[in-house]
Tab-separated table of C-alpha atoms and ligand atoms in Angstrom:
chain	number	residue	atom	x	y	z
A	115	UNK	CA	16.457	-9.860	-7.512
A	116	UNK	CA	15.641	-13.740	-7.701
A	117	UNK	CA	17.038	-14.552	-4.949
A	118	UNK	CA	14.595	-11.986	-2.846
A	119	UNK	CA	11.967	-13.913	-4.299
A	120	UNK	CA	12.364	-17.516	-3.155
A	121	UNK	CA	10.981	-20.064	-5.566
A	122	UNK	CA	8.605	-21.303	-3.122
A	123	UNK	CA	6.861	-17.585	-3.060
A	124	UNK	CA	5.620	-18.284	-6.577
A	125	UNK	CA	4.711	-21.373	-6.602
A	126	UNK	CA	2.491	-20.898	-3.001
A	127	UNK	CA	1.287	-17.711	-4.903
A	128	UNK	CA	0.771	-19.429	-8.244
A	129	UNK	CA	-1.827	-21.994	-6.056
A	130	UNK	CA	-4.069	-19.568	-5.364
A	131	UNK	CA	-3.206	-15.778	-7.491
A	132	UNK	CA	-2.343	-16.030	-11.198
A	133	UNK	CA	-0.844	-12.577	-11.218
A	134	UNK	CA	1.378	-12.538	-8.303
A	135	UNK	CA	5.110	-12.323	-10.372
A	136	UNK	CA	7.374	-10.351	-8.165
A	137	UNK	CA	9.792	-9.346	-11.120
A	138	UNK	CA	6.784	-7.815	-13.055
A	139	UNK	CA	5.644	-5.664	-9.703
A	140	UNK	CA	9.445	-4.676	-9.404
A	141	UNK	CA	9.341	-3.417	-12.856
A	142	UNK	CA	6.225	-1.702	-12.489
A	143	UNK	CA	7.577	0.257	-9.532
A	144	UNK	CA	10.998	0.607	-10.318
A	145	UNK	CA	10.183	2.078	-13.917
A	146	UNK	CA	11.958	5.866	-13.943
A	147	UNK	CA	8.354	6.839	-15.434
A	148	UNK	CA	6.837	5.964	-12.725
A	149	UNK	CA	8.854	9.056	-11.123
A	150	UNK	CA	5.801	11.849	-12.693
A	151	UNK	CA	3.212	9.859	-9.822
A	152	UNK	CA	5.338	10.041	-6.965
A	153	UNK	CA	5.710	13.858	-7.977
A	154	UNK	CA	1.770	14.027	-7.668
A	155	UNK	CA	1.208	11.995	-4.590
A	156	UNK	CA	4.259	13.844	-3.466
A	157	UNK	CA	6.082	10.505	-2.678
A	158	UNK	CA	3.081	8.913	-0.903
A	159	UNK	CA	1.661	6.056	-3.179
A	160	UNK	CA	-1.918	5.695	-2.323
A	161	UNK	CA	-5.319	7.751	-2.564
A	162	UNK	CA	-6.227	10.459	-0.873
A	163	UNK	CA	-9.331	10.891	1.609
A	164	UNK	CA	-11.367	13.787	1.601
A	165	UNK	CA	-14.888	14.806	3.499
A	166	UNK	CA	-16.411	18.204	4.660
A	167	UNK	CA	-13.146	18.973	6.519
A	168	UNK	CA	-10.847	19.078	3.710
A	169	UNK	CA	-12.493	19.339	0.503
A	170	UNK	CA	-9.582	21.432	-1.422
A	171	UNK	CA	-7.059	19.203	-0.179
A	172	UNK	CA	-4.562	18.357	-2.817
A	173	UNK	CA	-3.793	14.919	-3.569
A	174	UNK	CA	-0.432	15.316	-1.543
A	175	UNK	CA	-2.952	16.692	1.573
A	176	UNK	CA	-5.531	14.013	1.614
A	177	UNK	CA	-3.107	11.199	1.017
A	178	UNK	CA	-1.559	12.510	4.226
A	179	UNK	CA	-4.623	12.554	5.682
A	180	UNK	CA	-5.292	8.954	5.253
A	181	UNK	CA	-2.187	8.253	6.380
A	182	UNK	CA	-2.906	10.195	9.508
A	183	UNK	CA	-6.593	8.490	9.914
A	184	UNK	CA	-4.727	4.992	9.803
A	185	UNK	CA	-2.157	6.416	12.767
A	186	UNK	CA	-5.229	7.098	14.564
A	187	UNK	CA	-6.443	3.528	14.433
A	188	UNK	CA	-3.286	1.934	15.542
A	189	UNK	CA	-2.209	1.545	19.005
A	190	UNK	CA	1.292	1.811	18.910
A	191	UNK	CA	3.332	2.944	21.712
A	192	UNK	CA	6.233	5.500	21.707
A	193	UNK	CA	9.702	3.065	21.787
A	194	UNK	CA	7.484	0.344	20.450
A	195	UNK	CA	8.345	-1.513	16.696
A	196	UNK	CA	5.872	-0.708	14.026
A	197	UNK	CA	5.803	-3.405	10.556
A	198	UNK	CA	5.062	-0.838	7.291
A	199	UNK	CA	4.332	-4.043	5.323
A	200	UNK	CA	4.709	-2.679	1.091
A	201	UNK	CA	5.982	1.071	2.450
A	202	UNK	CA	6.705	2.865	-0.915
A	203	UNK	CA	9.376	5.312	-0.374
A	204	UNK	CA	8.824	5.584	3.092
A	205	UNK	CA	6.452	8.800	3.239
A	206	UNK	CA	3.926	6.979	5.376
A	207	UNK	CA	7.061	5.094	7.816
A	208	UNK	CA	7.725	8.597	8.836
A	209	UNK	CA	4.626	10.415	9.690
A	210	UNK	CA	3.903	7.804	11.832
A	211	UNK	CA	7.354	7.156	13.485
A	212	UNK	CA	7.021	10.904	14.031
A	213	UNK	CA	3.407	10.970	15.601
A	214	UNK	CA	4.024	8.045	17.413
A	215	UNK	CA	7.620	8.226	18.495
A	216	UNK	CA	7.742	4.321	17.817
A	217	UNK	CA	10.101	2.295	15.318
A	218	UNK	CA	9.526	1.994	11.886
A	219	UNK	CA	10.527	-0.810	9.535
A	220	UNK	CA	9.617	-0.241	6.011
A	221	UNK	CA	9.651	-3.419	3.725
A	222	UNK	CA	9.608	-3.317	-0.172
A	223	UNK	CA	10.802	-5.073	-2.558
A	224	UNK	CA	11.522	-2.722	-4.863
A	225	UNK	CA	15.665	-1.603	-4.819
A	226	UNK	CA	14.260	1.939	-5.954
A	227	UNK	CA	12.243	2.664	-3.158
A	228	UNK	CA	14.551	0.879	-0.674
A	229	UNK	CA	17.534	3.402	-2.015
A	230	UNK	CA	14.880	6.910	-1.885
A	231	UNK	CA	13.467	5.950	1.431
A	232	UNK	CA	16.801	5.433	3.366
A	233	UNK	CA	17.690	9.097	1.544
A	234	UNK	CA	13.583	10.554	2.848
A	235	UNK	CA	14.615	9.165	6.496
A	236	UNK	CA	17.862	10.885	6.364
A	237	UNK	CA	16.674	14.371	5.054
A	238	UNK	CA	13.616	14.435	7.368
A	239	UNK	CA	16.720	13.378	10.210
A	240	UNK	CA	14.428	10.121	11.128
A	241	UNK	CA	16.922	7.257	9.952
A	242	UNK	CA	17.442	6.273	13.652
A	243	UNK	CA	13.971	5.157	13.801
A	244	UNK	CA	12.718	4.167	10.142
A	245	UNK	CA	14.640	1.885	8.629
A	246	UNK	CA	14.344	-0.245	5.174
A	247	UNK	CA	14.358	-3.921	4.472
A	248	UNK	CA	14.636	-4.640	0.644
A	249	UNK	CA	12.903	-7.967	0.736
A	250	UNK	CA	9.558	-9.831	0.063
A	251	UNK	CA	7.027	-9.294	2.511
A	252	UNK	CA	5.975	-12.842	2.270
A	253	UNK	CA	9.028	-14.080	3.612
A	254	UNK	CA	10.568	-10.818	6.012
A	255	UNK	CA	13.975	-12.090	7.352
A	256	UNK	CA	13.109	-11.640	11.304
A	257	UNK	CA	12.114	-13.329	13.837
A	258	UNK	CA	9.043	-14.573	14.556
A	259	UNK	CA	7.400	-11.741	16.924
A	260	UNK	CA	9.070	-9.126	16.572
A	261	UNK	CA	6.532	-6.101	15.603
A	262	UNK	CA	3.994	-4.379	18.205
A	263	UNK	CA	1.748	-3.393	15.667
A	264	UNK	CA	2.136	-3.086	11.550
A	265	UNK	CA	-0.457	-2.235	8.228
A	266	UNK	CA	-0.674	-2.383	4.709
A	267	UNK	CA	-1.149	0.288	3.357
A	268	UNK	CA	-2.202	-0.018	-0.563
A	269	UNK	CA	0.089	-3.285	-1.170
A	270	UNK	CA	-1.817	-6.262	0.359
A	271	UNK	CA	-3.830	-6.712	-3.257
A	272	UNK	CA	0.055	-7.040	-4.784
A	273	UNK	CA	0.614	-9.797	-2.355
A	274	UNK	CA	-2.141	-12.344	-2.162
A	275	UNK	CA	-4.070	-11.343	0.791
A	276	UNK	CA	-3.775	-14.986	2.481
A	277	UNK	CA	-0.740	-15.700	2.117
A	278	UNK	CA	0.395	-11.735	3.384
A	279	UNK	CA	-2.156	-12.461	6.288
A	280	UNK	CA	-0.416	-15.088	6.923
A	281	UNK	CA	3.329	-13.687	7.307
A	282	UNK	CA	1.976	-10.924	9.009
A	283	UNK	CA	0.786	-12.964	11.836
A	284	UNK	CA	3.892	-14.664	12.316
A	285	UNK	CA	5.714	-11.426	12.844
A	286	UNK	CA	3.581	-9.762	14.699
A	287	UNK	CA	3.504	-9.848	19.057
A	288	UNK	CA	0.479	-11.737	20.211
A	289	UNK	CA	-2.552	-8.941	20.287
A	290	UNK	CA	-0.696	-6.385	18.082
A	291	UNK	CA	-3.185	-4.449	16.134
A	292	UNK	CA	-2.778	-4.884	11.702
A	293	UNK	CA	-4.144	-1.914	9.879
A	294	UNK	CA	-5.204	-2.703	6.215
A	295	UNK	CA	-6.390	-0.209	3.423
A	296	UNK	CA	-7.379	-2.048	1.003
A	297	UNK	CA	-8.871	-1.316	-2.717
A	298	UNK	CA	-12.094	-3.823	-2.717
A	299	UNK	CA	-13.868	-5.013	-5.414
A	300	UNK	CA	-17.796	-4.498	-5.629
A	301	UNK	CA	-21.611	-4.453	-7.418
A	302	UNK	CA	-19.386	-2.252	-10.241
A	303	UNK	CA	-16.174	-4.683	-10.494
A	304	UNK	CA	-16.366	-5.736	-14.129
A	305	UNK	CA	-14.752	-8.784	-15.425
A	306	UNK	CA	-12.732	-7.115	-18.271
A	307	UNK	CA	-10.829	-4.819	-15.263
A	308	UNK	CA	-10.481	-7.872	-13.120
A	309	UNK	CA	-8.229	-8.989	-16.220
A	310	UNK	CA	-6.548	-5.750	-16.737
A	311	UNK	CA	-5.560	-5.458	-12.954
A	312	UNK	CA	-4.517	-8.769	-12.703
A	313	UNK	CA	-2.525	-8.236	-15.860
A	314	UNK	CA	-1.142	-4.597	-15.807
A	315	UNK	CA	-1.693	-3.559	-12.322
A	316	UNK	CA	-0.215	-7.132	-10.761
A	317	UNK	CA	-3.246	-6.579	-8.564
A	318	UNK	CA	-5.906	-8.739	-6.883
A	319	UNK	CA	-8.768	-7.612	-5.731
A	320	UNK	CA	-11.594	-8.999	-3.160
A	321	UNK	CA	-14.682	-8.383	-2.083
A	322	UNK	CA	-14.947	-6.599	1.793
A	323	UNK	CA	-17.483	-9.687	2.633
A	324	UNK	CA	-14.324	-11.903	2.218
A	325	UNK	CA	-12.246	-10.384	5.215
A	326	UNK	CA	-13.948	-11.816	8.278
A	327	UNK	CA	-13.090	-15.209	7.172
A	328	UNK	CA	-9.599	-14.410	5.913
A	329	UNK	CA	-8.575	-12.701	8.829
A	330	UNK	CA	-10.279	-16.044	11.063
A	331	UNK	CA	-8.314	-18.152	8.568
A	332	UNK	CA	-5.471	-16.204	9.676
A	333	UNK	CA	-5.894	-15.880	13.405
A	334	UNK	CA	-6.624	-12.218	13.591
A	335	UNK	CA	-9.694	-10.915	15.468
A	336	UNK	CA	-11.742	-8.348	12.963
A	337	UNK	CA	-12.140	-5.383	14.820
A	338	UNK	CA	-13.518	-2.943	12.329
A	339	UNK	CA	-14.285	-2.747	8.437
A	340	UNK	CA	-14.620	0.783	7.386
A	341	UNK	CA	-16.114	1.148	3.760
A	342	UNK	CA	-14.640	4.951	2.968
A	343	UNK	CA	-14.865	4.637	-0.836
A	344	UNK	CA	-17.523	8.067	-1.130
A	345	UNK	CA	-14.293	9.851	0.505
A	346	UNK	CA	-11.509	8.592	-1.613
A	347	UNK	CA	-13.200	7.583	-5.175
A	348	UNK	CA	-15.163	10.864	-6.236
A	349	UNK	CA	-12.903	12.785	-5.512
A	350	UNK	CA	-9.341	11.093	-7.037
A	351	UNK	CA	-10.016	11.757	-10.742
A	352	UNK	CA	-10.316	15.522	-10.565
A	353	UNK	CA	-7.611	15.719	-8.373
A	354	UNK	CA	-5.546	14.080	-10.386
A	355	UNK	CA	-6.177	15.842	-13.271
A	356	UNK	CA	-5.066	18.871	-10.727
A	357	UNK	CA	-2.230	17.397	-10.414
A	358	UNK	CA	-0.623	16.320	-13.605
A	359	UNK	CA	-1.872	19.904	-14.875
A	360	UNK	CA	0.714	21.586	-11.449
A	361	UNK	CA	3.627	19.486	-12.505
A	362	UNK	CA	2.693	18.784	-16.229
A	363	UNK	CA	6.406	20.575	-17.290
A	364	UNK	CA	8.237	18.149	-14.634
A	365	UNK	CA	6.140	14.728	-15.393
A	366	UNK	CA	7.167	15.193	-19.735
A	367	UNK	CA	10.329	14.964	-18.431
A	368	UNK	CA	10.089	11.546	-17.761
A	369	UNK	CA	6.912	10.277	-19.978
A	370	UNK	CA	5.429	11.220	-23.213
A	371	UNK	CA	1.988	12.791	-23.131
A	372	UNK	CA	0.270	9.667	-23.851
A	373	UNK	CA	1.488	8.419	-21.331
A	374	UNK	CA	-0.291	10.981	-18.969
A	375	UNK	CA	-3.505	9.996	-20.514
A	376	UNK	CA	-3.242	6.266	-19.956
A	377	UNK	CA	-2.801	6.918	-16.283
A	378	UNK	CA	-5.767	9.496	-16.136
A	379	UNK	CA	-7.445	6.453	-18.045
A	380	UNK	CA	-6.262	3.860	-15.307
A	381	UNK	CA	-7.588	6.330	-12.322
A	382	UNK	CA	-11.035	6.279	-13.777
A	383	UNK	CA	-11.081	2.663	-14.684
A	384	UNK	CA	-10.141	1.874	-10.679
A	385	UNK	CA	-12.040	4.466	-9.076
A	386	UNK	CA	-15.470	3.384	-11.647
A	387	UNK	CA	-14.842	-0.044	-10.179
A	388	UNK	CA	-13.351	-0.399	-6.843
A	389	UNK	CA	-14.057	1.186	-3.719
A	390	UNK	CA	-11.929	1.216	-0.369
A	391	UNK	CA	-11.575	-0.214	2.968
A	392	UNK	CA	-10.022	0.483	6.300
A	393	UNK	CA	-9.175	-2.641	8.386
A	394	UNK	CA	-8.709	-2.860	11.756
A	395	UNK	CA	-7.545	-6.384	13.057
A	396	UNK	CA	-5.533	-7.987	16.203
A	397	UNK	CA	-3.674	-10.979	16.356
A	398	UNK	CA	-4.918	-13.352	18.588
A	399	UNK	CA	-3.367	-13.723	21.887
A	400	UNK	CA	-4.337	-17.435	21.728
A	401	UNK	CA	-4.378	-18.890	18.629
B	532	SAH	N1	2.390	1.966	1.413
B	532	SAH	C1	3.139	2.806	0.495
B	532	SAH	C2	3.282	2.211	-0.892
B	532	SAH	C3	2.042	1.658	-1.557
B	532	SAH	S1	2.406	1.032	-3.204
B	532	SAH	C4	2.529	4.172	0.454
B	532	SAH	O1	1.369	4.311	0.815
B	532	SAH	O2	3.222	5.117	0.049
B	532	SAH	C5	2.611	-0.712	-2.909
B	532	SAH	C6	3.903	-1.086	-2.222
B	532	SAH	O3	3.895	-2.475	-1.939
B	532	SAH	C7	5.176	-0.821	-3.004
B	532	SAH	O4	6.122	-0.274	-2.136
B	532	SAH	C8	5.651	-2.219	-3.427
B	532	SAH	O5	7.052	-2.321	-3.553
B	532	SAH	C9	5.180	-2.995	-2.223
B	532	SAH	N2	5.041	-4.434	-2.459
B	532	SAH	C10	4.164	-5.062	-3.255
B	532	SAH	N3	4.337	-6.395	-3.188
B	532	SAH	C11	5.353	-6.624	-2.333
B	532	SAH	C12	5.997	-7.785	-1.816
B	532	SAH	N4	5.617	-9.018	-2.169
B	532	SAH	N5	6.983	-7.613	-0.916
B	532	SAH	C13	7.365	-6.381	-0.506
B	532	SAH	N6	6.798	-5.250	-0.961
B	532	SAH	C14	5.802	-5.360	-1.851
């Protein structure tokens, strides 16, 4: 594990984010009780969006449907080589390799998720086109240029946006498109979950008016800022209560009960004071 992490990582990330410690987030997503989410979001680790067109959706549906929405904003080409920058297990690496007919490369640092997405290729008969790279998405070992197009999906805020902006560009192809979907702070962000997010969650989170200058920092164009927290926030607590109740006998496999509860009481603390983005973002052709 330390050596995935170089020691310059943390210190760069120390500068500027006290709660960037790669070993902690590793911990966090490796933990086997983790396992009773993934069976909710049926593998896919972020929030679910739902409007008019979908309001029964499961969490599993609608956090396939914002996958889908973000394969809708990016302009990959079939052959082309797509960056899944923080990919979980590699739910999201698929559905769009599949869409798209492109190439995926998921990176995590997480050995868990590196070893259960090479296995989710396989079954869904994709592993010629997604593949995994166990390493720190602050320092990806490729070339410089080598991705048409790439997002973060629900990990940027785990990384230190700058300094992710900033690897991102250098792998990405001159004009290839970033998607972000970010989990923004707001008029509701209280100090006290600031703390706790920073402290439990190993999360960071920033205001949407910061983006046009990070991304200029970063030599990315801002295309678009979506602001779709009325479709993802309502709607995640209930849902998630649906959730835990459909696989309540499988999740006390892994965790006590209390267990359950602190999660339900983490999904109400984020969605009372975060809301959610959608960024759309090229990298400049001339820097
Ligand atoms: N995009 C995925 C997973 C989101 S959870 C999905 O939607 O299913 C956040 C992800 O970011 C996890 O996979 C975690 O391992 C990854 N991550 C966080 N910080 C990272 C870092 N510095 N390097 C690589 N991966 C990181």
């Amino acid at each position: 594990m330390k050596d995935l992490v170089s020691k310059l990582d943390i210190e760069e990330n120390g500068a500027t984010m006290n709660s960037f410690n790669p070993e902690k987030l590793v911990e966090m997503y490796d933990a086997t009780g983790e396992l009773g989410l993934y069976l909710i979001f049926d593998n896919q680790l972020h929030f679910g969006y739902w409007d008019k067109n979908n309001p029964n959706a499961s969490l599993s549906e609608a956090a396939a449907r914002l996958t889908q929405i973000m394969i809708d904003k990016s302009k990959i080409l079939q052959g082309e080589r797509f960056c899944d920058l923080g990919c979980g297990v590699g739910v999201p690496a698929i559905q769009i390799a599949k869409a798209k007919e492109c190439f995926v490369d998921g990176i995590t640092i997480s050995k868990y998720q590196y070893d259960k997405g090479k296995k989710l290729a396989e079954e869904a008969g994709m592993s010629d086109r997604v593949r995994f790279i166990q390493s720190n998405a602050l320092a990806i070992p490729c070339d410089d240029a080598t991705y048409d197009g790439g997002w973060f999906l629900e990990s940027i805020y785990h990384m230190g946006h700058r300094q992710a902006l900033r690897e991102a560009y250098r792998i990405l192809k001159p004009g290839a498109t970033l998607l972000i979907a970010d989990l923004i702070t707001g008029p509701n962000t209280s100090e006290e979950f600031k703390t706790f997010a920073r402290e439990q969650l190993h999360s960071d989170h920033i205001p949407k008016e910061d983006y046009p200058e990070l991304l200029d920092e970063a030599r990315f164009d801002l295309i678009e800022i979506d602001d779709i927290t009325e479709s993802m926030m309502p709607f995640m607590v209930p849902k998630v209560k649906a959730g835990f109740k459909q696989y309540e006998a499988q999740i006390l496999q892994y965790v006590q009960r209390e267990v359950m509860d602190n999660w339900l009481r983490v999904f109400e603390s984020v969605c009372e004071n975060l809301g959610y983005i959608l960024v759309r973002a090229k990298k400049r052709v001339c820097p």
